Amino acid sequence: MTTNSSSSPTTADSAEEPAKIPIDIISEEEMALIEAALAAAAAATATAMPASHLHRNSKSLRSITLLSKRGISACTSTSPPDIEDSGRACGSSPQKNKRVVVLESFLHRFRKGRGLSVTDLTGTEWCEKQTEFILLFGKPKRTKAMKAGSARHVVLEEEVIKRVKVQVDSAEDVWALKLMNFIVGSNQLLFDGLTRELPLVGFVEGVWMVGIIDELRMPVSESTRFPVLVDTKTRVRPTLPGEPQKRNGRFQLMCYKYMWDTLVADEFPTKKFFDFFSLNPNHILSPEIRDNTTKSGFPSETLGDVVRYFGNSCRSLPMARDQLLLRYELQEDHSLIGEDEFVYDPDLVKDQIKSCLEFWLGKREASYPPMEELWKCKFCKFTSVCPINSDPDDSPIKKGEDIPLPDLTPK
């Protein structure tokens, strides 16, 4: 791994084995049609205008689980060259004029050795077909609103955490830093009652997932202390979002709560962790990292040492409170627009995660938004190549409504 620079906080202050791979026998004529269609789609996408907004109308989170067809579409050599590990393998077949096409899951093709981020799940809940296009053709350009939101989170983090530059030389160093950040942050939560930008990694529903919690607060006036998970959203206009946008934010926070509770309640699957992320537990960490672990109170020579401290830290933490909090701020002056406090629904979040994983594991093709939400296509950069062929002129969006494009930065 090439030398990189990362950062670590001090208190001064991101799998299940891939599903069985289906095999389709496709004729030369069928393959030619598929390749021509994807080539046309790629060309059209290259000139498509990026959307600046997205919107959703009110609908229950449960209703996003839709019926769809069998396995994922075949990937051909027309995929963009910068997408690594395309996952398509073609070979000769005993049948004349036939090809064997091996279809790999999106999880294996695009998140192999990385794990799914919570943002991967919230993006899938928004529109599975859009997520598929993003994986194949790349993310939309980040908007001004997205950049402003990211900048605001940096400011909030710096209010409670001081970051220092640390040199990293290997994948083991990178993961040691992430786990160190969790240990330091969780200690800050216990002693100071507040921490921000806390990284999470966990084995959820048979899949490795990563995420970053915006904020955790520990109530100090209660006999039983359970941390409160908080997420801050910034808005261009001084109005609260509609229920559909709240729904996506609630799903995000519930995913964090699910991951947190899994970490503190279950034994961390150390061997699965090393195997999935291809890490050597006996790897000697860089001098800077070893020095930082000593200063932080858990001296470590190897990644295995850090993982043991990480597991001990998890076991010392309480479950998160069932009441979760979404905050909405105005981008212009960071004033509070309003808050959405809601109750964690374990069955709901598990059902939704399982639905998202059906797509990521290649158990079914990407589904489209329900009929009453097809207006979202008007704000998607892939509308011109999407098979659904919706009419954006039917959109019920009101002029001047604040509908930010979801930030696709992994969290």
PDB file of N, CA, C and O in Angstrom, residues 4 65 67 96-97 127 134 142 167 180 191 195 199 277 335 353 390:
ATOM      1  N   ASN A   4       0.309   6.951   2.843  1.00  0.00           N
ATOM      2  CA  ASN A   4      -0.738   7.952   2.895  1.00  0.00           C
ATOM      3  C   ASN A   4      -0.670   8.696   4.211  1.00  0.00           C
ATOM      4  O   ASN A   4       0.034   8.313   5.130  1.00  0.00           O
ATOM      5  N   THR A  65     -39.908  -1.903  -0.374  1.00  0.00           N
ATOM      6  CA  THR A  65     -39.593  -3.252  -0.806  1.00  0.00           C
ATOM      7  C   THR A  65     -40.535  -3.632  -1.945  1.00  0.00           C
ATOM      8  O   THR A  65     -41.727  -3.791  -1.747  1.00  0.00           O
ATOM      9  N   LEU A  67     -41.489  -5.781  -5.770  1.00  0.00           N
ATOM     10  CA  LEU A  67     -41.279  -6.995  -6.541  1.00  0.00           C
ATOM     11  C   LEU A  67     -40.358  -6.687  -7.707  1.00  0.00           C
ATOM     12  O   LEU A  67     -40.383  -5.607  -8.274  1.00  0.00           O
ATOM     13  N   LYS A  96     -22.743 -24.526 -29.476  1.00  0.00           N
ATOM     14  CA  LYS A  96     -22.279 -23.692 -30.579  1.00  0.00           C
ATOM     15  C   LYS A  96     -22.884 -22.302 -30.474  1.00  0.00           C
ATOM     16  O   LYS A  96     -24.062 -22.144 -30.206  1.00  0.00           O
ATOM     17  N   ASN A  97     -22.046 -21.291 -30.731  1.00  0.00           N
ATOM     18  CA  ASN A  97     -22.490 -19.901 -30.707  1.00  0.00           C
ATOM     19  C   ASN A  97     -23.087 -19.488 -29.364  1.00  0.00           C
ATOM     20  O   ASN A  97     -24.021 -18.709 -29.309  1.00  0.00           O
ATOM     21  N   CYS A 127     -33.385   4.775  -4.381  1.00  0.00           N
ATOM     22  CA  CYS A 127     -33.717   4.189  -5.687  1.00  0.00           C
ATOM     23  C   CYS A 127     -32.648   3.163  -6.031  1.00  0.00           C
ATOM     24  O   CYS A 127     -31.490   3.515  -6.233  1.00  0.00           O
ATOM     25  N   ILE A 134     -25.062   4.305 -10.637  1.00  0.00           N
ATOM     26  CA  ILE A 134     -23.917   4.953  -9.988  1.00  0.00           C
ATOM     27  C   ILE A 134     -22.743   3.976  -9.886  1.00  0.00           C
ATOM     28  O   ILE A 134     -21.587   4.341 -10.141  1.00  0.00           O
ATOM     29  N   ARG A 142     -20.631  16.278  -6.920  1.00  0.00           N
ATOM     30  CA  ARG A 142     -21.105  16.831  -5.651  1.00  0.00           C
ATOM     31  C   ARG A 142     -21.575  18.261  -5.842  1.00  0.00           C
ATOM     32  O   ARG A 142     -20.910  19.072  -6.482  1.00  0.00           O
ATOM     33  N   GLN A 167       1.066   9.298   9.958  1.00  0.00           N
ATOM     34  CA  GLN A 167       1.508   8.618   8.751  1.00  0.00           C
ATOM     35  C   GLN A 167       1.071   7.158   8.778  1.00  0.00           C
ATOM     36  O   GLN A 167       1.256   6.465   9.781  1.00  0.00           O
ATOM     37  N   MET A 180      -8.696   2.995  16.605  1.00  0.00           N
ATOM     38  CA  MET A 180      -8.232   3.940  17.625  1.00  0.00           C
ATOM     39  C   MET A 180      -9.221   5.084  17.778  1.00  0.00           C
ATOM     40  O   MET A 180      -9.533   5.509  18.901  1.00  0.00           O
ATOM     41  N   PHE A 191     -16.692   9.916  29.431  1.00  0.00           N
ATOM     42  CA  PHE A 191     -16.168  10.863  30.428  1.00  0.00           C
ATOM     43  C   PHE A 191     -16.654  12.298  30.222  1.00  0.00           C
ATOM     44  O   PHE A 191     -16.851  13.023  31.207  1.00  0.00           O
ATOM     45  N   THR A 195     -19.367  13.083  21.921  1.00  0.00           N
ATOM     46  CA  THR A 195     -18.347  12.840  20.903  1.00  0.00           C
ATOM     47  C   THR A 195     -19.003  12.966  19.534  1.00  0.00           C
ATOM     48  O   THR A 195     -20.233  12.862  19.409  1.00  0.00           O
ATOM     49  N   PRO A 199     -16.365   6.567  14.055  1.00  0.00           N
ATOM     50  CA  PRO A 199     -16.419   5.503  13.040  1.00  0.00           C
ATOM     51  C   PRO A 199     -16.957   4.204  13.623  1.00  0.00           C
ATOM     52  O   PRO A 199     -16.697   3.865  14.781  1.00  0.00           O
ATOM     53  N   PHE A 277     -11.285  -8.369   5.468  1.00  0.00           N
ATOM     54  CA  PHE A 277     -10.537  -7.188   5.043  1.00  0.00           C
ATOM     55  C   PHE A 277      -9.081  -7.514   4.695  1.00  0.00           C
ATOM     56  O   PHE A 277      -8.284  -6.596   4.455  1.00  0.00           O
ATOM     57  N   SER A 335     -28.287  28.228  12.020  1.00  0.00           N
ATOM     58  CA  SER A 335     -29.359  28.295  13.016  1.00  0.00           C
ATOM     59  C   SER A 335     -30.220  27.036  12.935  1.00  0.00           C
ATOM     60  O   SER A 335     -30.367  26.417  11.876  1.00  0.00           O
ATOM     61  N   ILE A 353     -32.974  -3.322   5.778  1.00  0.00           N
ATOM     62  CA  ILE A 353     -31.604  -3.737   5.473  1.00  0.00           C
ATOM     63  C   ILE A 353     -31.618  -5.016   4.652  1.00  0.00           C
ATOM     64  O   ILE A 353     -30.890  -5.148   3.655  1.00  0.00           O
ATOM     65  N   SER A 390     -39.908   7.201 -17.451  1.00  0.00           N
ATOM     66  CA  SER A 390     -40.949   7.993 -16.818  1.00  0.00           C
ATOM     67  C   SER A 390     -41.010   9.368 -17.440  1.00  0.00           C
ATOM     68  O   SER A 390     -40.066   9.834 -18.072  1.00  0.00           O
TER      69      SER A 390
END
